[in-house]
Coordinates of C-alpha atoms and ligand atoms in Angstrom, one line a residue:
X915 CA 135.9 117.3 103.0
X916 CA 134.3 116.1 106.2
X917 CA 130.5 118.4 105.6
X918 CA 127.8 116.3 105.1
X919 CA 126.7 117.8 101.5
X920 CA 130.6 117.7 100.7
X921 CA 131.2 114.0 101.4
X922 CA 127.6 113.3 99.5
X923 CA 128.9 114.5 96.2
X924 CA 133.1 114.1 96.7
X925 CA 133.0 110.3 97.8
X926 CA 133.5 108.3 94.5
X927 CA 134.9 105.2 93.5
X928 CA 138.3 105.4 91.7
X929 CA 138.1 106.9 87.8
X930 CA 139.5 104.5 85.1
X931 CA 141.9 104.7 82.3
X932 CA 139.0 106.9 80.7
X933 CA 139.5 109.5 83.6
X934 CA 135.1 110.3 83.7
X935 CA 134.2 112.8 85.5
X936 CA 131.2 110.6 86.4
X937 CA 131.5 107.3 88.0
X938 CA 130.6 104.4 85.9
X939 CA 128.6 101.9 86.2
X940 CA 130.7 98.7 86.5
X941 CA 128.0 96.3 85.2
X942 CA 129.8 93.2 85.4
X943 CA 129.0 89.9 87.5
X944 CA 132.8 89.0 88.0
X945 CA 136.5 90.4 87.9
X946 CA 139.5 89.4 86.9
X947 CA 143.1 88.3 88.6
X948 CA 146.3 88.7 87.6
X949 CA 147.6 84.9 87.9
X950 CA 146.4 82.2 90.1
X951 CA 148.3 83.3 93.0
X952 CA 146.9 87.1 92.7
X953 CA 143.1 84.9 92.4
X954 CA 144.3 82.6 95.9
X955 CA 145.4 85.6 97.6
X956 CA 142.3 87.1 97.0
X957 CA 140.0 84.4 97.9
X958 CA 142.3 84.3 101.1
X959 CA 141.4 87.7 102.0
X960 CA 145.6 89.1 101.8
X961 CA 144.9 91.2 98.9
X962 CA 142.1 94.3 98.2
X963 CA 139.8 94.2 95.5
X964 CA 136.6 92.6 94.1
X965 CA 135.8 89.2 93.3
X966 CA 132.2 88.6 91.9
X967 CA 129.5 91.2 92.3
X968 CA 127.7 89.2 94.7
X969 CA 130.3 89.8 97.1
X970 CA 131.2 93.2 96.2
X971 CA 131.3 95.8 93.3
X972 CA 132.8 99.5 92.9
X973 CA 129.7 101.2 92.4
X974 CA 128.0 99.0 96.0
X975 CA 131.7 99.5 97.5
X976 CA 130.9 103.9 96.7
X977 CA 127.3 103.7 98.3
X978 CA 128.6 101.8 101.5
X979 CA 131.5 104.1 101.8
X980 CA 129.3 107.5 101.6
X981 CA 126.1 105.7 103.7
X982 CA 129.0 105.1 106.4
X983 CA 130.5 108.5 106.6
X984 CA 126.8 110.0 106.6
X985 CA 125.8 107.7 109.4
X986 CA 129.2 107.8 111.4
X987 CA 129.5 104.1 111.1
X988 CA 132.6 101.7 110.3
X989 CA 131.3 99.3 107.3
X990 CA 128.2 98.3 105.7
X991 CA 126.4 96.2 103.0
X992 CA 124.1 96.6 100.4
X993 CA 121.1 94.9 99.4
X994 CA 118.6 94.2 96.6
X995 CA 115.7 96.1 98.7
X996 CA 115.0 97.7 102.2
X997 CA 113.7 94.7 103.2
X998 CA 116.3 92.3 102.8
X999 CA 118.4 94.9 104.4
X1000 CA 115.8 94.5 107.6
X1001 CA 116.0 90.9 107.4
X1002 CA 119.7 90.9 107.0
X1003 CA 119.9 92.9 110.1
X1004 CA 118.1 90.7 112.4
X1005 CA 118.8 87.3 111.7
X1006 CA 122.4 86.9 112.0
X1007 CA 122.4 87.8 115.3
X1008 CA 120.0 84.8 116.2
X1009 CA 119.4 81.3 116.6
X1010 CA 116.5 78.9 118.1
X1011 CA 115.6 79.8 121.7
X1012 CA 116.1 83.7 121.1
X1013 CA 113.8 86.3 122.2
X1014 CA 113.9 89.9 120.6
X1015 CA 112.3 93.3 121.5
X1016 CA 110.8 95.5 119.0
X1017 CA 108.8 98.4 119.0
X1018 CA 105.0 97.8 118.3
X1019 CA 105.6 100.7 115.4
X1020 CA 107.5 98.4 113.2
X1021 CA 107.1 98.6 109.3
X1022 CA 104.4 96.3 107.9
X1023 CA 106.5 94.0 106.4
X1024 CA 108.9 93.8 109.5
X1025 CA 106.0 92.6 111.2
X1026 CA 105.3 90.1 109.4
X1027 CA 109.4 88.6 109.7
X1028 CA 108.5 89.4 113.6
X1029 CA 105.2 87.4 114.0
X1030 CA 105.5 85.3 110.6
X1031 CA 109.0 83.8 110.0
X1032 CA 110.9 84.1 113.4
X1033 CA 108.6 81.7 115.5
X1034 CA 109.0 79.0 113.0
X1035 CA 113.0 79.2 113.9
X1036 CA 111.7 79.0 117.8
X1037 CA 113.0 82.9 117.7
X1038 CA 110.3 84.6 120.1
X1039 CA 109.7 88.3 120.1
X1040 CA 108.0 91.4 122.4
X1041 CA 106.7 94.6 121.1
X1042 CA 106.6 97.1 123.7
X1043 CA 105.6 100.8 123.0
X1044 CA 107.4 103.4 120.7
X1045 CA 107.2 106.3 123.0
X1046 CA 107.6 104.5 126.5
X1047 CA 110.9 103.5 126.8
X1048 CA 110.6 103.1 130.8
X1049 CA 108.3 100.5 130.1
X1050 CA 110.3 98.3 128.3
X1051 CA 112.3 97.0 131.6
X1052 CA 109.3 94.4 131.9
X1053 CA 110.4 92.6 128.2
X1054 CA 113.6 92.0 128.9
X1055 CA 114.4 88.3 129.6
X1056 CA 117.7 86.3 130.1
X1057 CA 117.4 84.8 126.1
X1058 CA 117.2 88.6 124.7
X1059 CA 119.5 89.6 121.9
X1060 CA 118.4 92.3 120.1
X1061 CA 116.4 95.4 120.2
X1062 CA 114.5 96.3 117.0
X1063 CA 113.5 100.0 116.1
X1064 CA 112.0 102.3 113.7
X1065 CA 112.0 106.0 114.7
X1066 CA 109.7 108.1 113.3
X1067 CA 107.6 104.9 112.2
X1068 CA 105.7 103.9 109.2
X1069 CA 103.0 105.3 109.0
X1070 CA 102.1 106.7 112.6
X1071 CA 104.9 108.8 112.7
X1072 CA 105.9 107.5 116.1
X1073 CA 108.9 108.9 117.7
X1074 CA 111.0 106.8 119.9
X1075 CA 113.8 108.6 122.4
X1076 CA 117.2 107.2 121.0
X1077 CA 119.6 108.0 123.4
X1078 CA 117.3 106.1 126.0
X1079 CA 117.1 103.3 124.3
X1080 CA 120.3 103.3 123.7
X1081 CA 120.7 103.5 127.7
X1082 CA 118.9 100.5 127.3
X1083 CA 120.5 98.6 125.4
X1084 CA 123.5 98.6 126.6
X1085 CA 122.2 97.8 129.8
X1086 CA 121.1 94.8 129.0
X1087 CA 124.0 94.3 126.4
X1088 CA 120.9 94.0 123.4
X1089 CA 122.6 94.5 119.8
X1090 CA 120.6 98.2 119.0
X1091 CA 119.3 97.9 115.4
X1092 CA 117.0 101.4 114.2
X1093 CA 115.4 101.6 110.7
X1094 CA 116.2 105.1 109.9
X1095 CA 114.4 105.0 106.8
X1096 CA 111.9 108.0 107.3
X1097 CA 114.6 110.6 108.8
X1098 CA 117.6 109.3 106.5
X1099 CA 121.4 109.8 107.9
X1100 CA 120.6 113.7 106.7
X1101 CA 117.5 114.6 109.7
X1102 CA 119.0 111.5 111.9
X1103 CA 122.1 109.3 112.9
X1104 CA 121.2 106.5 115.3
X1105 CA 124.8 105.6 115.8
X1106 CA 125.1 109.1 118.0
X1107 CA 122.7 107.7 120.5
X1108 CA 124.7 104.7 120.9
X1109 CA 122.9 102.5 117.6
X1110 CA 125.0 99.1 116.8
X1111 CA 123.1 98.8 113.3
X1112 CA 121.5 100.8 110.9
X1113 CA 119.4 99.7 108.2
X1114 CA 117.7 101.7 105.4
X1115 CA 115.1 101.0 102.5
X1116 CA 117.3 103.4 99.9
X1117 CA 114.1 103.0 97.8
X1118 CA 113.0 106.2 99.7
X1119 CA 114.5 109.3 100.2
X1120 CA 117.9 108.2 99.1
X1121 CA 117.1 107.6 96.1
X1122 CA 114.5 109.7 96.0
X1123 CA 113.1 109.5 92.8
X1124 CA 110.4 106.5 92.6
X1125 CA 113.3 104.7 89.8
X1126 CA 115.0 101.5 92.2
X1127 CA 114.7 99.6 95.2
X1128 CA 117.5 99.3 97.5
X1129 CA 118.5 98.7 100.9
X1130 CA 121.4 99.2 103.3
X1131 CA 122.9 98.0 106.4
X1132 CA 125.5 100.0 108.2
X1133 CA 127.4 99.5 111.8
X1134 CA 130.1 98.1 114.0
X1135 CA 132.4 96.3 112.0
X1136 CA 132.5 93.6 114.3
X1137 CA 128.6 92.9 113.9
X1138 CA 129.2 93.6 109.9
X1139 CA 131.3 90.8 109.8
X1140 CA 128.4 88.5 111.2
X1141 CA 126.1 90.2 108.5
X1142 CA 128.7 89.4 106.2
X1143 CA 128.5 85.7 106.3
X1144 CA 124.5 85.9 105.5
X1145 CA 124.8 88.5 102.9
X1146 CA 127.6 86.3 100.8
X1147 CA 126.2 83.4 101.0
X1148 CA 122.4 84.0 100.8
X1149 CA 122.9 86.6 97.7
X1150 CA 120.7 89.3 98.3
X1151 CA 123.1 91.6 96.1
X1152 CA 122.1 94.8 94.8
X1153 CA 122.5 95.9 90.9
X1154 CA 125.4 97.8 90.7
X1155 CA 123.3 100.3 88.0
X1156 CA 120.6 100.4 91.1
X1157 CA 124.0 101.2 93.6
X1158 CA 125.2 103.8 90.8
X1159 CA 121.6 105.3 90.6
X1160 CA 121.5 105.7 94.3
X1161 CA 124.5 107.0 94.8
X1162 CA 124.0 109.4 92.4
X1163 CA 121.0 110.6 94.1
X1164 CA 122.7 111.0 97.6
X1165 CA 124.3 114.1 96.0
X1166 CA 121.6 115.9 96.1
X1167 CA 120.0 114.1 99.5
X1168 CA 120.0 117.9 101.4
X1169 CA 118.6 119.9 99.2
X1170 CA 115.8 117.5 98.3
X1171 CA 114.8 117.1 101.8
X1172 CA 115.4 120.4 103.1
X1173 CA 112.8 120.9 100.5
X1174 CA 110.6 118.2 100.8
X1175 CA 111.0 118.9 104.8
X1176 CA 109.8 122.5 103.8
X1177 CA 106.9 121.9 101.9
X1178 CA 105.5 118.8 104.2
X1179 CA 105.9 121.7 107.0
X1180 CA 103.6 124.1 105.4
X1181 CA 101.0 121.3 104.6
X1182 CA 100.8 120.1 108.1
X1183 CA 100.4 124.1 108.9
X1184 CA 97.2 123.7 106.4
X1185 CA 96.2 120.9 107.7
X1186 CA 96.2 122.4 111.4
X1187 CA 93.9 125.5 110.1
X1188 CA 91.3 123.2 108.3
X1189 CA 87.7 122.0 109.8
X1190 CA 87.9 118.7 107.6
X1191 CA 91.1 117.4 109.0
X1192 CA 90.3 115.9 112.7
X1193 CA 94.1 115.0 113.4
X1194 CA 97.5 116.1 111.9
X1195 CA 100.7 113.9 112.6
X1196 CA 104.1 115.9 111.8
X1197 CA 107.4 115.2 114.3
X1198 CA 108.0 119.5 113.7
X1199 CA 104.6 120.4 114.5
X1200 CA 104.1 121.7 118.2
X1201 CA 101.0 119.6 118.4
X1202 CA 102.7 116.4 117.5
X1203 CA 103.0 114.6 121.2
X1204 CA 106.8 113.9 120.8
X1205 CA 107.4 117.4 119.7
X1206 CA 110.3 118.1 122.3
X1207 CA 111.9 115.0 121.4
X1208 CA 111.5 115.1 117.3
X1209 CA 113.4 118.5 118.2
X1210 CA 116.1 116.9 120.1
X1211 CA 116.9 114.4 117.9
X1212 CA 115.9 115.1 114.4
X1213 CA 117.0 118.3 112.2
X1214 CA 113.7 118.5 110.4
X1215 CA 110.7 116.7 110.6
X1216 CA 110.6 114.7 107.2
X1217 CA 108.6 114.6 104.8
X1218 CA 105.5 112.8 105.4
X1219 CA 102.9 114.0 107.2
X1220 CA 100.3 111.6 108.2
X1221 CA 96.5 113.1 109.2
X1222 CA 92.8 112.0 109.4
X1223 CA 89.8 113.4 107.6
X1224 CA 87.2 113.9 109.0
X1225 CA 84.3 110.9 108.4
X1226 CA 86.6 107.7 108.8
X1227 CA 87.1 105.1 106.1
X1228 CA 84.7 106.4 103.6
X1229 CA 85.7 109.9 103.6
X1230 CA 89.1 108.9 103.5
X1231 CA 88.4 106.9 100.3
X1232 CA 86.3 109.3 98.6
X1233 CA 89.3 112.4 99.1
X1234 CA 91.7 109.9 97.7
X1235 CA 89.9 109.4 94.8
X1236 CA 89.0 112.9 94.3
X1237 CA 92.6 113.8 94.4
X1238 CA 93.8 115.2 91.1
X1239 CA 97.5 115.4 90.4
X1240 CA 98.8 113.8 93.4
X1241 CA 99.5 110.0 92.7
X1242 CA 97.7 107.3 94.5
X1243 CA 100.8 104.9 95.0
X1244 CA 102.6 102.8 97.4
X1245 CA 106.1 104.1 97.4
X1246 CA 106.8 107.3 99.6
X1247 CA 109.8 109.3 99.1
X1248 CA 109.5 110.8 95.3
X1249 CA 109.8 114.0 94.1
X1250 CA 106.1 113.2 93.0
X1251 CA 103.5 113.5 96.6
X1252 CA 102.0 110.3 96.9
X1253 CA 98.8 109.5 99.1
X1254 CA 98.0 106.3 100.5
X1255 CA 95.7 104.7 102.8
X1256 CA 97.6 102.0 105.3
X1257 CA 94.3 100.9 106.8
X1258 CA 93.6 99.3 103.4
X1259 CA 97.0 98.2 102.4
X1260 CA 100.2 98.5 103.8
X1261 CA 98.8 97.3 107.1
X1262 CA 95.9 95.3 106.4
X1263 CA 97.7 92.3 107.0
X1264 CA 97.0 93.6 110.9
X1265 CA 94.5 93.0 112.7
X1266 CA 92.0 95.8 113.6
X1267 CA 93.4 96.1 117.2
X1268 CA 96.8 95.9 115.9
X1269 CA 96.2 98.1 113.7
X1270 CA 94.7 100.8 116.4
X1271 CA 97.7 99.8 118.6
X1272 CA 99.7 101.3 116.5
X1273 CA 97.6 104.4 115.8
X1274 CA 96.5 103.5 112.6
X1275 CA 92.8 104.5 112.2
X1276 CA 90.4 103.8 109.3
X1277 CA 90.7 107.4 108.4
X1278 CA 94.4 107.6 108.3
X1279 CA 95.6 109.2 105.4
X1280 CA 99.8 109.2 104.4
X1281 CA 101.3 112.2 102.9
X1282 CA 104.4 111.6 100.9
X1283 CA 105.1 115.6 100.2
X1284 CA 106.7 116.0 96.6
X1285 CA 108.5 118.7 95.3
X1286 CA 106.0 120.2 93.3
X1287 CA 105.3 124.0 93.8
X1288 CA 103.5 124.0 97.5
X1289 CA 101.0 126.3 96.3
X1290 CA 100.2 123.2 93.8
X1291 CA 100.2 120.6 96.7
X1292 CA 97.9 122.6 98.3
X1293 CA 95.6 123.4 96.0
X1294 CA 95.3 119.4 95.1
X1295 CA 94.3 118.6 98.8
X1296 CA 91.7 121.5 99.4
X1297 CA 90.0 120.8 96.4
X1298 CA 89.7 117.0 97.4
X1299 CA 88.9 117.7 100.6
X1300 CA 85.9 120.0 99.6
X1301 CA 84.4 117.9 96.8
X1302 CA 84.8 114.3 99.0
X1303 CA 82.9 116.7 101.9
X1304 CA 80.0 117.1 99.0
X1305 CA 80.1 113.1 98.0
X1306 CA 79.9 112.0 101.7
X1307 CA 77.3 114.4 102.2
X1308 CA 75.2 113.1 99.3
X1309 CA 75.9 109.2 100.2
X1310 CA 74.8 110.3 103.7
X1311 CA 71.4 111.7 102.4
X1312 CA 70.8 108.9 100.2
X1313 CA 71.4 106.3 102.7
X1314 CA 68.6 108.0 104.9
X1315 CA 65.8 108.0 102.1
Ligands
PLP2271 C1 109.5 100.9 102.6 C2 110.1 100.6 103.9 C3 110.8 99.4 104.2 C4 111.0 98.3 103.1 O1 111.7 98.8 102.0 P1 111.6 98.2 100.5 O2 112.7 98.9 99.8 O3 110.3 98.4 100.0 O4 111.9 96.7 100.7 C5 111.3 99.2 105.4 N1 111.2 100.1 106.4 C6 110.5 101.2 106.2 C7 110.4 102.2 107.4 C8 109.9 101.5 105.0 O5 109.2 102.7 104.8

């Protein structure tokens, strides 16, 4: 029982009375005791068992459980979204006067807890750069805590060496946090290279689907008892239908991305061949600049693949909107590909040079490869690609008479 697909689809809460083959969904906010000194004990932390769905629940208890063998980590929480599982992450592990290091590469919204929320609690940050981790020596200062990561990244596709920083880290004694959302605990386990924390938007691949958010934080239990503190009292809980979906979905976690990993493979491949793509971002694609290390570290390169048309922002517009079956959507991770342009919206909260800092050109286009037939896929972005070469071409010609 200790294979990866085996503990995907064999970890399962307890059956009831009703012995189902399929874990229900315990939908209930509270539980029951036996007397009032079963309910003390319980509140004391002497006996096992749930208390109110806030704290904990069968169905989050099964997700944690299987997220912590999949990771190799010791205990976990989940929460109502990836992001509160980023936030809930960080902030235990500070107070006023802090500093933290993050990668530049960081998730748009992480950013903004980073350079938005933080500094109003006196908590100071650096960024330094994704794939540079000798640089990094310079950011370290005597208030450091943590060290904040996202490998590959959002939607750059920047790889960062993992065992290095985890040389790092412990160098400097920083608590190591990666979002592993993009590779999931299936291409990539953080906690190998020496990780203290990691978190997850299950909204993604895990569930995989496009149906519920969720997030996840998995570790050290010592640090997991910190987290513990902020997740109890600050509530942010997830459904235990949204835990049930999820965990559901992990069963099949391989064989969707071995998939999803197979067809995001071939596009980049058709990307590469084609005169109206300038650039082509996949970790498993020899031209990829981390190529050596996205082989080192992760089993397959995911399935995005993030590239640049050529004739910037307006071209880039025009092929989304002449893309036919694809879906023009924020989510990633769904059987259904999804484009999206994060010049325009994930990351235009950045600024133009913060934006280009982190590679993220006006013509940056993200591929969220479904599982629909390649052959379809493909088919979708060549006929965009040529009809958006024949609009540009015309707003070109009128813009010159
Ligand atoms: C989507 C995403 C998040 C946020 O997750 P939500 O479930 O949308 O809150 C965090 N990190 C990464 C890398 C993501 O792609």
């Amino acid at each position: 029982m200790n294979k990866f697909e085996t503990q995907a689809i064999r970890v399962q809460a307890e059956r009831s009375h009703n012995r189902e083959h399929s874990v229900p969904t315990y939908m209930t906010s509270s539980f029951m005791f036996d007397d009032a000194e079963h309910m003390r004990a319980m509140f004391a932390g002497e006996a096992e068992g749930n208390i109110y769905s806030r704290y904990s629940n069968p169905n989050t208890d099964e997700l944690v459980k299987k997220v912590c063998l999949m990771e190799g980590a010791e205990a976990g929480f989940t929460t109502a979204s990836g992001m509160s599982a980023v936030f809930n992450s960080i902030v235990p592990f500070l107070k006023a006067g802090d500093h933290v290091i993050a990668s530049r590469a960081v998730f748009g919204s992480t950013h903004q807890i980073l350079t938005q929320i933080l500094p109003r609690w006196n908590i100071a940050f650096t960024y330094v750069e994704p794939d540079d981790v000798g640089s990094w020596e310079s950011a370290v200062q005597a208030n450091t805590k943590m060290l904040i990561l996202e490998t590959p990244s959002n939607p750059g596709l920047a790889l960062i060496d993992l065992e290095a920083a985890g040389v790092f880290a412990k160098k400097h004694d920083l608590i190591y946090c990666v979002d592993n959302c993009f590779a999931t605990p299936y291409l990539q386990q953080p906690i190998k290279y020496g990780a203290d924390i990691v978190c997850h938007s299950a909204t993604k691949w895990m569930d995989g689907q496009g149906r519920v958010l969720g997030g996840i934080i998995v570790g050290k239990a010592e640090l997991m008892a910190e987290i513990k503190v902020f997740i109890r009292h600050s509530g942010p809980a997830m459904s235990p239908f949204n835990a049930w979906t999820i965990s559901k979905s992990l069963e099949t976690l391989a064989v969707r991305m071995d998939r999803h990993c197979a067809n995001a493979k071939k596009v980049a491949l058709f990307f590469d061949k084609n005169e109206e793509i300038q650039r082509v971002l996949y970790p498993h694609h020899p031209k990829h600049p981390q190529y050596k290390l996205a082989k080192k570290q992760m089993t397959q390169g995911g399935g995005i693949v993030t590239f640049e048309v050529v004739g910037g922002y307006e071209r880039a517009k025009a092929f989304i909107d002449e893309i036919k079956m694809i879906s023009l959507s924020s989510n990633l991770g769904d059987t259904r590909s999804i484009v999206t342009h994060p010049a325009s919206t994930t990351h235009s909260k950045l600024s133009e040079t913060e934006r280009f800092s982190v590679g993220i050109t006006p013509g940056m286009v993200r591929l969220s490869v479904g599982l629909e037939h390649i052959e379809d896929i493909i088919a979708d972005l060549q006929q965009a690609l040529e009809k958006s070469k024949v609009v540009i071409t015309k707003q070109m010609a009128s813009s010159l008479t």
